mmCIF file of C-alpha atoms in Angstrom:
data_model
loop_
_atom_site.group_PDB
_atom_site.id
_atom_site.type_symbol
_atom_site.label_atom_id
_atom_site.label_comp_id
_atom_site.label_asym_id
_atom_site.label_seq_id
_atom_site.Cartn_x
_atom_site.Cartn_y
_atom_site.Cartn_z
ATOM 1 C CA MET A 1 0.000 0.000 0.000
ATOM 2 C CA LYS A 2 2.862 2.305 0.828
ATOM 3 C CA GLY A 3 4.383 1.637 -2.615
ATOM 4 C CA LEU A 4 1.077 2.346 -4.319
ATOM 5 C CA SER A 5 0.713 5.646 -2.473
ATOM 6 C CA LEU A 6 4.201 6.647 -3.527
ATOM 7 C CA LEU A 7 3.410 5.874 -7.164
ATOM 8 C CA LYS A 8 0.268 8.017 -7.021
ATOM 9 C CA ASN A 9 2.253 10.904 -5.581
ATOM 10 C CA LEU A 10 4.830 10.593 -8.355
ATOM 11 C CA ILE A 11 2.105 10.638 -11.019
ATOM 12 C CA TRP A 12 0.491 13.743 -9.522
ATOM 13 C CA ALA A 13 3.850 15.463 -9.326
ATOM 14 C CA LEU A 14 4.557 14.623 -12.967
ATOM 15 C CA CYS A 15 1.170 16.032 -14.030
ATOM 16 C CA ILE A 16 1.844 19.257 -12.136
ATOM 17 C CA VAL A 17 5.248 19.615 -13.809
ATOM 18 C CA VAL A 18 3.726 19.093 -17.281
ATOM 19 C CA CYS A 19 1.020 21.705 -16.607
ATOM 20 C CA LEU A 20 3.550 24.236 -15.332
ATOM 21 C CA ALA A 21 5.697 23.630 -18.384
ATOM 22 C CA ALA A 22 2.721 24.209 -20.714
ATOM 23 C CA LEU A 23 1.846 27.402 -18.852
ATOM 24 C CA LEU A 24 5.422 28.636 -19.147
ATOM 25 C CA VAL A 25 5.456 27.975 -22.900
ATOM 26 C CA GLY A 26 2.199 29.918 -23.250
ATOM 27 C CA PHE A 27 3.666 32.936 -21.430
ATOM 28 C CA VAL A 28 6.798 32.879 -23.590
ATOM 29 C CA VAL A 29 4.849 32.658 -26.848
ATOM 30 C CA GLY A 30 2.513 35.442 -25.760
ATOM 31 C CA ALA A 31 5.371 37.689 -24.736
ATOM 32 C CA PHE A 32 7.194 37.451 -28.065
ATOM 33 C CA THR A 33 4.211 37.365 -30.433
ATOM 34 C CA LYS A 34 2.993 40.807 -31.499
ATOM 35 C CA TYR A 35 -0.683 41.220 -32.218
ATOM 36 C CA SER A 36 -1.017 42.659 -35.704
ATOM 37 C CA LEU A 37 -3.210 45.763 -35.950
ATOM 38 C CA PRO A 38 -4.030 47.547 -39.188
ATOM 39 C CA ASP A 39 -1.381 50.049 -40.230
ATOM 40 C CA GLU A 40 -2.169 53.705 -39.684
ATOM 41 C CA GLY A 41 -4.525 54.845 -42.414
ATOM 42 C CA GLU A 42 -5.450 51.271 -43.245
ATOM 43 C CA THR A 43 -9.023 50.224 -42.639
ATOM 44 C CA ALA A 44 -10.477 46.787 -42.303
ATOM 45 C CA ALA A 45 -12.175 45.425 -45.398
ATOM 46 C CA GLU A 46 -15.866 46.240 -45.589
ATOM 47 C CA PRO A 47 -18.160 43.256 -45.271
ATOM 48 C CA THR A 48 -19.842 42.170 -48.473
ATOM 49 C CA PRO A 49 -23.519 43.173 -48.397
ATOM 50 C CA VAL A 50 -25.469 39.931 -48.353
ATOM 51 C CA ILE A 51 -29.154 40.188 -49.179
ATOM 52 C CA SER A 52 -31.446 37.204 -49.316
ATOM 53 C CA THR A 53 -32.928 36.407 -52.712
ATOM 54 C CA GLY A 54 -36.529 35.474 -53.434
ATOM 55 C CA THR A 55 -37.814 38.560 -51.612
ATOM 56 C CA LEU A 56 -38.474 42.058 -52.960
ATOM 57 C CA HIS A 57 -36.282 44.354 -50.871
ATOM 58 C CA LYS A 58 -38.097 47.630 -51.471
ATOM 59 C CA LEU A 59 -36.422 50.677 -49.975
ATOM 60 C CA GLU A 60 -38.378 51.860 -46.956
ATOM 61 C CA GLU A 61 -38.974 55.501 -46.050
ATOM 62 C CA THR A 62 -36.302 56.963 -43.782
ATOM 63 C CA ALA A 63 -35.259 60.316 -42.414
ATOM 64 C CA ASP A 64 -33.997 62.755 -45.035
ATOM 65 C CA GLY A 65 -30.401 61.847 -45.859
ATOM 66 C CA GLY A 66 -29.796 65.322 -47.258
ATOM 67 C CA GLN A 67 -27.540 66.452 -50.068
ATOM 68 C CA SER A 68 -24.574 64.649 -48.545
ATOM 69 C CA TYR A 69 -26.356 61.330 -49.054
ATOM 70 C CA LEU A 70 -27.125 62.135 -52.696
ATOM 71 C CA ASP A 71 -23.463 63.028 -53.142
ATOM 72 C CA SER A 72 -22.521 59.526 -51.963
ATOM 73 C CA LEU A 73 -24.536 57.838 -54.731
ATOM 74 C CA THR A 74 -23.441 56.842 -58.227
ATOM 75 C CA PHE A 75 -26.092 56.712 -60.965
ATOM 76 C CA LEU A 76 -26.235 54.562 -64.106
ATOM 77 C CA CYS A 77 -29.001 56.009 -66.292
ATOM 78 C CA ASP A 78 -30.641 55.713 -69.680
ATOM 79 C CA SER A 79 -32.262 58.700 -71.418
ATOM 80 C CA THR A 80 -35.137 59.049 -68.955
ATOM 81 C CA LEU A 81 -32.937 60.056 -66.017
ATOM 82 C CA ILE A 82 -29.735 61.295 -67.668
ATOM 83 C CA GLY A 83 -31.080 64.764 -66.901
ATOM 84 C CA ILE A 84 -29.696 64.295 -63.396
ATOM 85 C CA ARG A 85 -26.385 65.119 -65.072
ATOM 86 C CA ASP A 86 -27.542 67.288 -67.967
ATOM 87 C CA TYR A 87 -29.626 69.598 -65.766
ATOM 88 C CA GLY A 88 -26.782 69.846 -63.234
ATOM 89 C CA LEU A 89 -28.920 68.715 -60.306
ATOM 90 C CA LEU A 90 -26.102 67.272 -58.177
ATOM 91 C CA SER A 91 -23.307 69.073 -56.338
ATOM 92 C CA GLY A 92 -20.913 68.661 -59.268
ATOM 93 C CA GLY A 93 -23.330 70.292 -61.710
ATOM 94 C CA THR A 94 -23.101 69.187 -65.328
ATOM 95 C CA ASP A 95 -19.492 68.132 -64.693
ATOM 96 C CA THR A 96 -20.484 65.592 -62.053
ATOM 97 C CA THR A 97 -18.661 62.259 -62.014
ATOM 98 C CA GLN A 98 -21.575 60.622 -60.203
ATOM 99 C CA VAL A 99 -23.756 60.011 -63.270
ATOM 100 C CA TRP A 100 -22.854 57.364 -65.848
ATOM 101 C CA GLY A 101 -24.540 57.218 -69.225
ATOM 102 C CA SER A 102 -23.755 56.410 -72.833
ATOM 103 C CA ALA A 103 -22.198 58.856 -75.284
ATOM 104 C CA ALA A 104 -25.558 59.077 -77.071
ATOM 105 C CA GLY A 105 -27.496 59.474 -73.824
ATOM 106 C CA ASN A 106 -29.626 56.371 -74.275
ATOM 107 C CA ILE A 107 -28.918 52.766 -73.298
ATOM 108 C CA PRO A 108 -31.215 50.332 -75.153
ATOM 109 C CA ALA A 109 -32.940 47.626 -73.136
ATOM 110 C CA THR A 110 -31.417 45.216 -75.654
ATOM 111 C CA ASP A 111 -27.921 46.138 -74.396
ATOM 112 C CA ILE A 112 -28.030 46.360 -70.617
ATOM 113 C CA ALA A 113 -26.023 43.272 -69.704
ATOM 114 C CA ASP A 114 -22.812 45.356 -69.509
ATOM 115 C CA PRO A 115 -23.292 48.520 -71.564
ATOM 116 C CA MET A 116 -20.612 50.907 -72.773
ATOM 117 C CA ILE A 117 -20.666 54.253 -70.956
ATOM 118 C CA ARG A 118 -18.811 57.533 -71.312
ATOM 119 C CA MET A 119 -16.908 58.712 -68.267
ATOM 120 C CA ALA A 120 -16.473 62.325 -67.135
ATOM 121 C CA ASP A 121 -13.017 62.485 -68.781
ATOM 122 C CA GLY A 122 -14.493 61.521 -72.164
ATOM 123 C CA THR A 123 -13.222 57.946 -72.221
ATOM 124 C CA GLU A 124 -15.588 55.037 -72.784
ATOM 125 C CA GLN A 125 -15.642 51.714 -70.968
ATOM 126 C CA ARG A 126 -17.941 48.930 -69.873
ATOM 127 C CA VAL A 127 -19.947 49.403 -66.690
ATOM 128 C CA SER A 128 -18.135 46.474 -65.054
ATOM 129 C CA ALA A 129 -14.764 48.161 -65.686
ATOM 130 C CA ALA A 130 -16.027 51.481 -64.334
ATOM 131 C CA VAL A 131 -17.325 49.788 -61.194
ATOM 132 C CA ALA A 132 -14.054 47.889 -60.700
ATOM 133 C CA SER A 133 -12.186 51.189 -60.836
ATOM 134 C CA ALA A 134 -14.549 53.487 -58.902
ATOM 135 C CA LYS A 135 -15.886 50.947 -56.392
ATOM 136 C CA PRO A 136 -19.037 53.020 -55.656
ATOM 137 C CA SER A 137 -20.615 52.457 -52.262
ATOM 138 C CA VAL A 138 -24.122 52.562 -53.778
ATOM 139 C CA LEU A 139 -24.925 52.217 -57.493
ATOM 140 C CA VAL A 140 -28.416 53.383 -58.431
ATOM 141 C CA ILE A 141 -29.397 51.858 -61.789
ATOM 142 C CA SER A 142 -32.227 53.250 -63.913
ATOM 143 C CA LEU A 143 -32.384 51.317 -67.188
ATOM 144 C CA GLY A 144 -35.023 49.671 -69.350
ATOM 145 C CA MET A 145 -37.071 52.454 -70.920
ATOM 146 C CA ASP A 146 -34.986 52.861 -74.090
ATOM 147 C CA SER A 147 -36.072 50.385 -76.811
ATOM 148 C CA LEU A 148 -38.178 48.508 -74.266
ATOM 149 C CA GLN A 149 -40.577 47.421 -77.008
ATOM 150 C CA LYS A 150 -37.789 45.380 -78.646
ATOM 151 C CA VAL A 151 -37.234 42.927 -75.785
ATOM 152 C CA ASP A 152 -39.269 40.177 -74.197
ATOM 153 C CA ARG A 153 -39.384 39.238 -70.540
ATOM 154 C CA THR A 154 -36.773 36.483 -70.775
ATOM 155 C CA THR A 155 -34.211 38.674 -72.536
ATOM 156 C CA PHE A 156 -34.844 41.673 -70.299
ATOM 157 C CA GLU A 157 -34.566 39.784 -67.026
ATOM 158 C CA ALA A 158 -31.538 37.751 -68.139
ATOM 159 C CA SER A 159 -29.674 40.856 -69.326
ATOM 160 C CA TYR A 160 -30.492 42.884 -66.213
ATOM 161 C CA THR A 161 -29.474 39.986 -63.970
ATOM 162 C CA SER A 162 -26.169 39.733 -65.851
ATOM 163 C CA LEU A 163 -25.563 43.426 -65.233
ATOM 164 C CA VAL A 164 -26.181 43.155 -61.485
ATOM 165 C CA ASN A 165 -23.920 40.111 -61.277
ATOM 166 C CA ALA A 166 -21.204 41.913 -63.266
ATOM 167 C CA VAL A 167 -21.350 44.833 -60.835
ATOM 168 C CA ARG A 168 -21.167 42.527 -57.822
ATOM 169 C CA SER A 169 -18.240 40.640 -59.334
ATOM 170 C CA ALA A 170 -16.354 43.886 -60.035
ATOM 171 C CA SER A 171 -17.035 45.348 -56.585
ATOM 172 C CA PRO A 172 -18.553 42.949 -54.014
ATOM 173 C CA SER A 173 -19.040 45.735 -51.446
ATOM 174 C CA THR A 174 -21.159 47.900 -53.778
ATOM 175 C CA LYS A 175 -24.849 48.017 -52.886
ATOM 176 C CA VAL A 176 -27.065 47.846 -55.967
ATOM 177 C CA VAL A 177 -30.402 49.663 -56.305
ATOM 178 C CA LEU A 178 -32.703 49.098 -59.299
ATOM 179 C CA CYS A 179 -35.211 51.838 -60.068
ATOM 180 C CA GLY A 180 -38.772 51.434 -61.223
ATOM 181 C CA LEU A 181 -39.596 52.591 -64.763
ATOM 182 C CA SER A 182 -40.965 56.083 -65.322
ATOM 183 C CA SER A 183 -43.481 55.372 -68.125
ATOM 184 C CA VAL A 184 -44.826 57.751 -70.796
ATOM 185 C CA THR A 185 -47.580 60.367 -70.922
ATOM 186 C CA SER A 186 -51.102 59.613 -72.108
ATOM 187 C CA GLY A 187 -50.511 61.492 -75.349
ATOM 188 C CA TYR A 188 -47.127 59.960 -76.070
ATOM 189 C CA GLY A 189 -46.653 59.320 -79.768
ATOM 190 C CA GLY A 190 -43.002 58.412 -80.012
ATOM 191 C CA SER A 191 -41.759 56.415 -82.988
ATOM 192 C CA ASP A 192 -40.774 53.562 -80.671
ATOM 193 C CA GLY A 193 -44.455 52.776 -80.068
ATOM 194 C CA LEU A 194 -43.939 52.505 -76.304
ATOM 195 C CA THR A 195 -47.159 52.353 -74.278
ATOM 196 C CA VAL A 196 -48.094 52.635 -70.625
ATOM 197 C CA GLU A 197 -49.162 48.979 -70.664
ATOM 198 C CA MET A 198 -45.719 47.880 -71.879
ATOM 199 C CA VAL A 199 -44.062 49.861 -69.102
ATOM 200 C CA ASN A 200 -46.412 48.524 -66.440
ATOM 201 C CA THR A 201 -45.587 44.984 -67.537
ATOM 202 C CA ALA A 202 -41.842 45.644 -67.546
ATOM 203 C CA GLN A 203 -42.128 47.124 -64.070
ATOM 204 C CA GLY A 204 -42.745 43.599 -62.858
ATOM 205 C CA TRP A 205 -39.663 42.392 -64.744
ATOM 206 C CA VAL A 206 -37.467 44.859 -62.846
ATOM 207 C CA GLN A 207 -38.926 43.623 -59.572
ATOM 208 C CA ASN A 208 -38.284 40.022 -60.621
ATOM 209 C CA VAL A 209 -34.608 40.863 -61.175
ATOM 210 C CA CYS A 210 -34.496 42.385 -57.693
ATOM 211 C CA ARG A 211 -35.928 39.185 -56.233
ATOM 212 C CA GLU A 212 -33.511 37.042 -58.219
ATOM 213 C CA THR A 213 -30.364 39.019 -57.370
ATOM 214 C CA GLY A 214 -31.176 40.500 -53.966
ATOM 215 C CA ALA A 215 -30.754 44.051 -55.296
ATOM 216 C CA TYR A 216 -32.785 46.795 -53.650
ATOM 217 C CA TYR A 217 -35.890 48.062 -55.457
ATOM 218 C CA ALA A 218 -36.593 51.798 -55.508
ATOM 219 C CA ASP A 219 -40.006 53.049 -56.607
ATOM 220 C CA VAL A 220 -38.436 56.383 -57.518
ATOM 221 C CA THR A 221 -41.017 57.236 -60.162
ATOM 222 C CA GLY A 222 -44.127 56.456 -58.150
ATOM 223 C CA ALA A 223 -44.636 60.152 -57.394
ATOM 224 C CA VAL A 224 -44.513 61.205 -61.063
ATOM 225 C CA LYS A 225 -47.226 58.848 -62.349
ATOM 226 C CA ASP A 226 -50.971 58.544 -61.828
ATOM 227 C CA THR A 227 -52.740 55.441 -60.536
ATOM 228 C CA SER A 228 -52.790 53.863 -64.007
ATOM 229 C CA GLY A 229 -49.025 54.152 -64.322
ATOM 230 C CA THR A 230 -49.157 57.036 -66.805
ATOM 231 C CA LEU A 231 -46.418 59.672 -66.572
ATOM 232 C CA LEU A 232 -47.919 62.989 -65.467
ATOM 233 C CA SER A 233 -47.334 65.784 -67.978
ATOM 234 C CA ASP A 234 -46.068 68.113 -65.224
ATOM 235 C CA TYR A 235 -43.033 65.864 -64.831
ATOM 236 C CA ALA A 236 -42.427 64.938 -68.490
ATOM 237 C CA GLY A 237 -40.081 66.470 -71.013
ATOM 238 C CA VAL A 238 -41.331 67.661 -74.379
ATOM 239 C CA ASN A 239 -41.221 64.170 -75.901
ATOM 240 C CA GLY A 240 -43.529 62.751 -73.203
ATOM 241 C CA LYS A 241 -41.000 60.146 -72.083
ATOM 242 C CA VAL A 242 -37.919 61.592 -70.395
ATOM 243 C CA LEU A 243 -38.326 63.333 -67.060
ATOM 244 C CA ASN A 244 -37.996 67.103 -66.853
ATOM 245 C CA THR A 245 -36.300 69.005 -64.032
ATOM 246 C CA ALA A 246 -39.359 68.764 -61.782
ATOM 247 C CA GLY A 247 -39.669 65.031 -62.395
ATOM 248 C CA ILE A 248 -36.031 64.326 -61.647
ATOM 249 C CA GLY A 249 -36.377 66.507 -58.576
ATOM 250 C CA LYS A 250 -39.077 64.091 -57.374
ATOM 251 C CA VAL A 251 -36.723 61.152 -57.985
ATOM 252 C CA LEU A 252 -33.923 62.773 -55.965
ATOM 253 C CA GLU A 253 -36.390 63.686 -53.225
ATOM 254 C CA TYR A 254 -37.447 60.033 -53.007
ATOM 255 C CA LEU A 255 -33.857 58.824 -52.774
ATOM 256 C CA ARG A 256 -33.009 61.317 -50.036
ATOM 257 C CA CYS A 257 -35.865 59.933 -47.924
ATOM 258 C CA HIS A 258 -35.266 56.243 -48.751
ATOM 259 C CA VAL A 259 -31.673 55.768 -47.644
ATOM 260 C CA VAL A 260 -30.063 52.432 -48.487
ATOM 261 C CA PRO A 261 -29.413 50.533 -45.230
#
């Protein structure tokens, strides 16, 4: 029994020695290992915005974000909203770098998968390349009205989805907002044959893309149309399709009070 007791004591002593040795190693490693903090001026990478698909993420009303919020946005527009730039409605006036559009001013619905745009310096490049370079925090996209009558649902949704995916691939941290379509006036007689009914139908296509990709949906033009979806003449340009200064003012007012989370 005495020998057994001695053996137990030796085992306990050995265990204590091993634990003390492990503790000592831990102190030594901790003392000589420097915790790495970001360098001065270096910020941690922003988390990629993850939004669940299958749901329409419509922007909710918020407090007024003010002009500073508008100045944080980048716009990709076809002819209906390019007046944001051409009317000089942002802080940069007509020289703003916040608004992207084509050299001609219109971007056909048949070519929205990754359209060519003209930058403020006069150069032209694909949207995906512009996004990769600028890395906008929020990209507000308003496309689909130009040559809408030439596309069907499958082509429209597939092309728009490709665009959103191209933007996300070029800049994963960029939040994408898709705008509702602005429609045409009741007396619109453009050569493209666009009708209110066509626009109302395509409105659902834009929302489907939002559900598919998880992009935010902004009903920016709701305040410039009547209950039938017809563009009110007070907010329409002379051709009955593009928005005038007052109409674009309504769009900017909506965005200021529907801040992207």
